[in-house]
mmCIF file of C-alpha atoms in Angstrom:
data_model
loop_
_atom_site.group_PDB
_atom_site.id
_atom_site.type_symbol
_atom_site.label_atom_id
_atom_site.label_comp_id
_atom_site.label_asym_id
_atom_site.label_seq_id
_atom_site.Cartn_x
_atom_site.Cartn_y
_atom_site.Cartn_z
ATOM 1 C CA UNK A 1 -2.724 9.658 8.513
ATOM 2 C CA UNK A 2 -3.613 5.823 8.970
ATOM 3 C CA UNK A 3 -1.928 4.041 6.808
ATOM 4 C CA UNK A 4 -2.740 0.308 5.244
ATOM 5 C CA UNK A 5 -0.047 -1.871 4.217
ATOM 6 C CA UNK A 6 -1.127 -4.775 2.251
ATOM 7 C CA UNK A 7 1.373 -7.946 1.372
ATOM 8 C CA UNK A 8 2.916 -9.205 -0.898
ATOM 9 C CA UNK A 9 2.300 -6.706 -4.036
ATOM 10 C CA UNK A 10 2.619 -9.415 -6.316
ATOM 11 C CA UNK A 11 1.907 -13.117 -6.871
ATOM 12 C CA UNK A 12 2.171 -15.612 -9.906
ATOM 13 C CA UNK A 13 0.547 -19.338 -9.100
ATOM 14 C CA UNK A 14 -0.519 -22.012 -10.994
ATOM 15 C CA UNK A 15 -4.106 -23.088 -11.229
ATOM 16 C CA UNK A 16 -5.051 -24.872 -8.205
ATOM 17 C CA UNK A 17 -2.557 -23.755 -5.971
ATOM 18 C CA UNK A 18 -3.709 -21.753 -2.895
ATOM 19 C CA UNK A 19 -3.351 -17.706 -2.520
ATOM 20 C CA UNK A 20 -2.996 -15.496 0.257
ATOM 21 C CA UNK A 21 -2.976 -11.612 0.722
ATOM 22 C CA UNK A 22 -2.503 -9.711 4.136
ATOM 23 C CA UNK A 23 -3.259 -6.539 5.418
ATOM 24 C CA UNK A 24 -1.891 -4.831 8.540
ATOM 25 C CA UNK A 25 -2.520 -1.418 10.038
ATOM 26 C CA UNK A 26 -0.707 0.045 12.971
ATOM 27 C CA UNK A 27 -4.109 1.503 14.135
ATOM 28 C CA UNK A 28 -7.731 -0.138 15.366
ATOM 29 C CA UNK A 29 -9.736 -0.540 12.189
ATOM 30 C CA UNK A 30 -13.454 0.277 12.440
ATOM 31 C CA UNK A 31 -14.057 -2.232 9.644
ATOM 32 C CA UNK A 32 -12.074 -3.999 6.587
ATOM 33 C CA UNK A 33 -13.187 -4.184 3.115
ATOM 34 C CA UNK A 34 -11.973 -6.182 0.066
ATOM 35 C CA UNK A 35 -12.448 -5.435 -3.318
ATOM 36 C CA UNK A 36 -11.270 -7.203 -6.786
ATOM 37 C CA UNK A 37 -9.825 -5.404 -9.418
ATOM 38 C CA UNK A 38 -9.642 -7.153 -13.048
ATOM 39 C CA UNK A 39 -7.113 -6.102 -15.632
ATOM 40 C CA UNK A 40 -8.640 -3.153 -17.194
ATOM 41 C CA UNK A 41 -11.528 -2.538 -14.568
ATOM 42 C CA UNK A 42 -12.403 -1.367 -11.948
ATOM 43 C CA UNK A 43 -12.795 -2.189 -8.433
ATOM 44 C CA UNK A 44 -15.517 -4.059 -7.152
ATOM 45 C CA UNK A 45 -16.806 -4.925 -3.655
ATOM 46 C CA UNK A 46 -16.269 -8.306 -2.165
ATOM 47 C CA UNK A 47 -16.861 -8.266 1.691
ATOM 48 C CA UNK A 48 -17.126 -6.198 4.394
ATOM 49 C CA UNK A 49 -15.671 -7.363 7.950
ATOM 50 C CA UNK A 50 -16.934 -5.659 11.461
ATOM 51 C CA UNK A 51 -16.048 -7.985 13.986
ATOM 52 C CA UNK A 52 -12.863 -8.908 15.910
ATOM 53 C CA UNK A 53 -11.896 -12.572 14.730
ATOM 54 C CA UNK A 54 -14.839 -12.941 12.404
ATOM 55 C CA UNK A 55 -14.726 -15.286 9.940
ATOM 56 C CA UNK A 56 -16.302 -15.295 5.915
ATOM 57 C CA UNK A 57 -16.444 -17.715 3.216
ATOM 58 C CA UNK A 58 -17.469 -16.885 -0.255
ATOM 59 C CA UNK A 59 -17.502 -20.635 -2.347
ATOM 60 C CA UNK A 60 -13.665 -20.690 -2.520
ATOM 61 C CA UNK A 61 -12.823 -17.367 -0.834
ATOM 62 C CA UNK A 62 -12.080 -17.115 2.708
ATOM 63 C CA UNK A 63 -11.573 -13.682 4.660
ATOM 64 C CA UNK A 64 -10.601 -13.053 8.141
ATOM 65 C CA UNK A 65 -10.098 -9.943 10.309
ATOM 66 C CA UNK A 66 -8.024 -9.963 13.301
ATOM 67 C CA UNK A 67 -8.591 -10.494 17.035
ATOM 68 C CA UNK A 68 -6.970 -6.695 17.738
ATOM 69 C CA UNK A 69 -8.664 -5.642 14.441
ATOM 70 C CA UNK A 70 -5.146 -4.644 13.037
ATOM 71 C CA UNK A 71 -4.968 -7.304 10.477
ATOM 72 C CA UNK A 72 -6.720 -9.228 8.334
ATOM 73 C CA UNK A 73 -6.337 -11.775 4.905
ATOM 74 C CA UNK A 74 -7.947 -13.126 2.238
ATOM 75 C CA UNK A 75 -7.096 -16.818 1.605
ATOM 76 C CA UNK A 76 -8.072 -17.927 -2.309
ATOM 77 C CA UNK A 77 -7.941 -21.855 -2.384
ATOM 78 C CA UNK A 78 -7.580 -23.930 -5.575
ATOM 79 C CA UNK A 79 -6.829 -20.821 -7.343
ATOM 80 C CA UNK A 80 -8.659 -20.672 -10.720
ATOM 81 C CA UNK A 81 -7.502 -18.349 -14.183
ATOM 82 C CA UNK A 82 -10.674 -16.444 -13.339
ATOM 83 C CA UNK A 83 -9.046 -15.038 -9.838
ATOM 84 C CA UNK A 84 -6.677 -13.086 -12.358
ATOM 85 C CA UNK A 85 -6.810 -9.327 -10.423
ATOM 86 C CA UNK A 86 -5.672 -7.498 -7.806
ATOM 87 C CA UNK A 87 -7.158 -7.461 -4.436
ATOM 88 C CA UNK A 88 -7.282 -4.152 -2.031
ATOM 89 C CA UNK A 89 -8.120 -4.528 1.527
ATOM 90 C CA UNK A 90 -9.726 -0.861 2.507
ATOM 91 C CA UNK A 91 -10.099 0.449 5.772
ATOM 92 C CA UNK A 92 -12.080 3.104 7.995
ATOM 93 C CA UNK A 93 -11.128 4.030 11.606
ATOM 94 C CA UNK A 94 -13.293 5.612 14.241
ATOM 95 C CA UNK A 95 -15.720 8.109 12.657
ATOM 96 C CA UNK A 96 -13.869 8.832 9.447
ATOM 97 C CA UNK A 97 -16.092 9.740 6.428
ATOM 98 C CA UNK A 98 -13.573 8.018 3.963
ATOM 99 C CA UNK A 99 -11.923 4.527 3.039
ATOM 100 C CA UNK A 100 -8.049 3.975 3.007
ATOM 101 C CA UNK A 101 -7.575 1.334 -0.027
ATOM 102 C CA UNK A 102 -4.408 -0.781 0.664
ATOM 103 C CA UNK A 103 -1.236 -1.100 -1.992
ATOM 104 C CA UNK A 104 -3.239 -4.285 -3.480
ATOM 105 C CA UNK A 105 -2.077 -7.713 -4.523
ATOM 106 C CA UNK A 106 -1.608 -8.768 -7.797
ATOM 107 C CA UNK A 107 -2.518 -11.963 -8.288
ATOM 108 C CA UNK A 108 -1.753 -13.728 -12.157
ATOM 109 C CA UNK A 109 -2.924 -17.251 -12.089
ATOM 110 C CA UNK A 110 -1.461 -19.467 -15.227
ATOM 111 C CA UNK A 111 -2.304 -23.179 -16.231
ATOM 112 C CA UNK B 1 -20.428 -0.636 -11.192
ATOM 113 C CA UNK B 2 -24.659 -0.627 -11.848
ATOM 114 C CA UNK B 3 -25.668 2.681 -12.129
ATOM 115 C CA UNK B 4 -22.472 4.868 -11.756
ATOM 116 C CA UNK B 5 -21.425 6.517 -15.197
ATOM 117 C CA UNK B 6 -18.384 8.143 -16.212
ATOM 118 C CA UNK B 7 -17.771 9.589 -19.307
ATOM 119 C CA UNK B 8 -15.364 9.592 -21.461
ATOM 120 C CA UNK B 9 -13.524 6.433 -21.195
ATOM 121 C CA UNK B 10 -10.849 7.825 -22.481
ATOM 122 C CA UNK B 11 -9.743 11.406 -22.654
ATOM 123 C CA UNK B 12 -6.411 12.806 -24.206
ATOM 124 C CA UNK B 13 -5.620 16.798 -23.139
ATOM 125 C CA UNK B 14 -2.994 19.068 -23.771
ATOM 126 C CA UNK B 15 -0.770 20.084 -21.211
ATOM 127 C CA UNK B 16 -1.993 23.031 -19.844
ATOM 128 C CA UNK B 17 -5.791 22.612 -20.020
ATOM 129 C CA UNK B 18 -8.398 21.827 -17.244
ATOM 130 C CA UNK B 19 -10.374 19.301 -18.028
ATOM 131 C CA UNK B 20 -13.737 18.397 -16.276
ATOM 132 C CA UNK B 21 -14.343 14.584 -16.188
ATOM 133 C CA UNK B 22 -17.583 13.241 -15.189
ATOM 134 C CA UNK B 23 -19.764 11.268 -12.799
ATOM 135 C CA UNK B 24 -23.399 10.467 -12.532
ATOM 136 C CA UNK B 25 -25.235 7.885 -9.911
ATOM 137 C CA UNK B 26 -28.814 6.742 -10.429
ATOM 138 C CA UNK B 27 -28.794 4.494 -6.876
ATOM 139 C CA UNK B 28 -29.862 7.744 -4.391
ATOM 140 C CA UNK B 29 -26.416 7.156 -2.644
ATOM 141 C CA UNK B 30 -25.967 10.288 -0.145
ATOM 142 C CA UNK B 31 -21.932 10.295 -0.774
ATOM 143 C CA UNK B 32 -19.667 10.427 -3.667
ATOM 144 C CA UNK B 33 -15.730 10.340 -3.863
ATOM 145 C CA UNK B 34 -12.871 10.708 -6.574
ATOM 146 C CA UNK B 35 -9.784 8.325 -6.654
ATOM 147 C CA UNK B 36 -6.866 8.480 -8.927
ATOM 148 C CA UNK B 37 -5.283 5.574 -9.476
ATOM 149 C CA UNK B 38 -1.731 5.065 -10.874
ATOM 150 C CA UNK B 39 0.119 1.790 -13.331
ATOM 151 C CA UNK B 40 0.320 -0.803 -10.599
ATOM 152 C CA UNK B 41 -0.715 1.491 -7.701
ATOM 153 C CA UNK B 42 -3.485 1.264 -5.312
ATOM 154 C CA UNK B 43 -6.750 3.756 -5.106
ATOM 155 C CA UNK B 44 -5.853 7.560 -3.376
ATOM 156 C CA UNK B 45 -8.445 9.743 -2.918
ATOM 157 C CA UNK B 46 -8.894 13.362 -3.970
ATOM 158 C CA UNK B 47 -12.289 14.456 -3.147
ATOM 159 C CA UNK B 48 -14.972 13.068 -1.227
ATOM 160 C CA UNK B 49 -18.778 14.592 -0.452
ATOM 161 C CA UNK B 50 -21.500 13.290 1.646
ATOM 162 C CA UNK B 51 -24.484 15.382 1.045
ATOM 163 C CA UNK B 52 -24.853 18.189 -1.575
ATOM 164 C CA UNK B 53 -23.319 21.704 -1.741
ATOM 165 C CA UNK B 54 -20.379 19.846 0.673
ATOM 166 C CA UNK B 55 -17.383 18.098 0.129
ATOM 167 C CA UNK B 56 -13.611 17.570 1.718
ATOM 168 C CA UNK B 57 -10.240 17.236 0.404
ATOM 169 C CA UNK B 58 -8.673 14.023 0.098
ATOM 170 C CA UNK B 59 -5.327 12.914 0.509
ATOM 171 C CA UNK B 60 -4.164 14.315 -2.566
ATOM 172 C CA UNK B 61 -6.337 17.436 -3.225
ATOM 173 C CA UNK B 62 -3.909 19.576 -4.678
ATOM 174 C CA UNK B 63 -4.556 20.664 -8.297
ATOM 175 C CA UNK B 64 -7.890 19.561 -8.244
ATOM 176 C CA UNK B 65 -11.481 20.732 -7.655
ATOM 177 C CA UNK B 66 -15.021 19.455 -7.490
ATOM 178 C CA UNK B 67 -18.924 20.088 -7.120
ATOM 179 C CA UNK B 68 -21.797 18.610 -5.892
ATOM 180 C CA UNK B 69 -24.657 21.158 -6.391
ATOM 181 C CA UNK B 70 -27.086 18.028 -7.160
ATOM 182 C CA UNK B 71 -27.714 14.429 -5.426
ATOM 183 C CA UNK B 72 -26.792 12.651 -8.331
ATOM 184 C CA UNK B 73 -23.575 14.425 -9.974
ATOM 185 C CA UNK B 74 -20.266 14.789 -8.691
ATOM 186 C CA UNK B 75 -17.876 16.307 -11.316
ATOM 187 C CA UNK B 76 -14.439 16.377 -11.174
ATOM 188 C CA UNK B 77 -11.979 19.273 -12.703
ATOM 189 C CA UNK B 78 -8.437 18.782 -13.187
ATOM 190 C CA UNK B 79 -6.501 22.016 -13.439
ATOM 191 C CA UNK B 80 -3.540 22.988 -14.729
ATOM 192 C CA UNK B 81 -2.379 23.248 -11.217
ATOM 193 C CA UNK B 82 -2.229 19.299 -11.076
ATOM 194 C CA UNK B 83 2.045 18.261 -12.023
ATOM 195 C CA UNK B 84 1.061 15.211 -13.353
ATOM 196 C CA UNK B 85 -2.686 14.811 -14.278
ATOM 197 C CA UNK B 86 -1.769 11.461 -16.456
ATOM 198 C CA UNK B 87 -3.439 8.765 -14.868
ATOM 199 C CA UNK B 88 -7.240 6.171 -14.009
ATOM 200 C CA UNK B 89 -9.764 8.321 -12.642
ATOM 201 C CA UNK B 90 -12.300 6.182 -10.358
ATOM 202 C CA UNK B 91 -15.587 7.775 -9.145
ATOM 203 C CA UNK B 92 -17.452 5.938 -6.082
ATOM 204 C CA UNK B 93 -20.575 6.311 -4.230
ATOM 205 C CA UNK B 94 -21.978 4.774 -1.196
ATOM 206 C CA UNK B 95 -25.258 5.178 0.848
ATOM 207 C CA UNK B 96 -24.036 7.011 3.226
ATOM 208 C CA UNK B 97 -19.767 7.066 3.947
ATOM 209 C CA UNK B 98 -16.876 5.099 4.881
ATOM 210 C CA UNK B 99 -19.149 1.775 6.667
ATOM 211 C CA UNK B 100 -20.582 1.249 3.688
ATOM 212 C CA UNK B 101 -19.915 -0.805 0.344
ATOM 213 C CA UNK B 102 -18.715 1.684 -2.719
ATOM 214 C CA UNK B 103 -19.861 1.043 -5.820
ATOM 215 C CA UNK B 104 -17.463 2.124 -8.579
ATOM 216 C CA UNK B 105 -17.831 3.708 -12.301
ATOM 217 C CA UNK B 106 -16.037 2.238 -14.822
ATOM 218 C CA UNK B 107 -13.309 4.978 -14.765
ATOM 219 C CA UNK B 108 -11.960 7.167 -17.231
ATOM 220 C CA UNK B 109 -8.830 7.186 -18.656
ATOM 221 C CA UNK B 110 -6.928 10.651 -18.926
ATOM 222 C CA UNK B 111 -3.576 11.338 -21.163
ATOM 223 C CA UNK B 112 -2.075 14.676 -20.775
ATOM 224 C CA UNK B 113 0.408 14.965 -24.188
#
């Protein structure tokens, strides 16, 4: 079954450095979602990507998929304590009915 | 998240028991879906439906079972069947399936002693 591998599992910063997560797939992806994940919560919806190479900022959020749509990453700059979570990537392929939801990052962000 | 229920938060069993955990949606979403989600592991799903009296097996079926007679309900039973039932319990729904954004409940949290 298509499988998602998202890197790295785990990341401590300090405020105001930058973050990055990736997520790579051996197959085509249909589309790529992200989704945060506070301590405790549950996961909520971020952004969806369709195109090949497309590009989306959210204030200081920045998410890219791929050119082969195999890949894509979330970039977090001038991380804030409020970024505390983990962040899946999940993916369709061709006509499937379901999401695959990536390993996740952890992020922890201290001051 | 906004309009997607689950109840109880919390939920303690005995080993042995089935135990029916719940999931109600008030936004007219078409399809529903069940994730389990293990300490510092990502979301796997177990069930998934996309229009009522029908749904498939996930990647991790096995020791569980669902329902979906109405629009709006999508309850989940975990049998006895299930090794290790211990875990987060995330219901979903979106407006139509995979394309679309899911909207998550809250989650319940089950203990098996």
């Amino acid at each position: 079954g298509q499988q998602v591998m998202q890197i790295p599992q785990y990341q401590h910063v300090q405020e105001g450095e930058d973050f990055t997560t990736y997520c790579n797939s051996s197959t085509t992806l249909s589309n790529i979602q992200w989704y945060k994940q506070r301590p405790g919560g549950h996961p909520v919806f971020l952004i969806q990507l369709v195109k090949s190479g497309e590009v989306k900022k959210q204030k200081r959020l920045t998410f890219q998929f791929g050119e082969a749509k195999k890949n894509s990453s979330l970039h977090i700059t001038a991380t804030q304590t409020t970024d505390v979570g983990t962040y899946f990537c999940a993916s369709s392929t061709g006509t499937a009915s379901k999401l695959t939801f990536g390993t996740g990052t952890r992020l922890q962000v201290t001051l | 998240d906004g309009g997607i229920t689950q109840s109880p938060k919390y939920l303690f069993r005995k080993e042995g028991q089935n135990v029916t955990l719940s999931c109600e949606q008030n936004l007219n979403h078409d399809a529903m879906y069940w994730y389990r989600q293990d300490p510092g592991q990502g979301l796997r799903l177990i069930y998934y439906s996309q229009i009522v009296n029908d749904f498939q097996k996930g990647d991790i079926a096995e020791g569980y079972s669902v329902s979906r007679e109405k629009k709006e309900s999508f309850p989940l039973t975990v049998t006895s069947a299930q090794k290790n039932p211990t875990a987060f319990y995330l219901c979903a729904s979106s407006i139509q399936g995979a394309s679309d954004t899911q909207y998550f409940g809250p989650g319940t949290r089950l203990t098996v002693l």
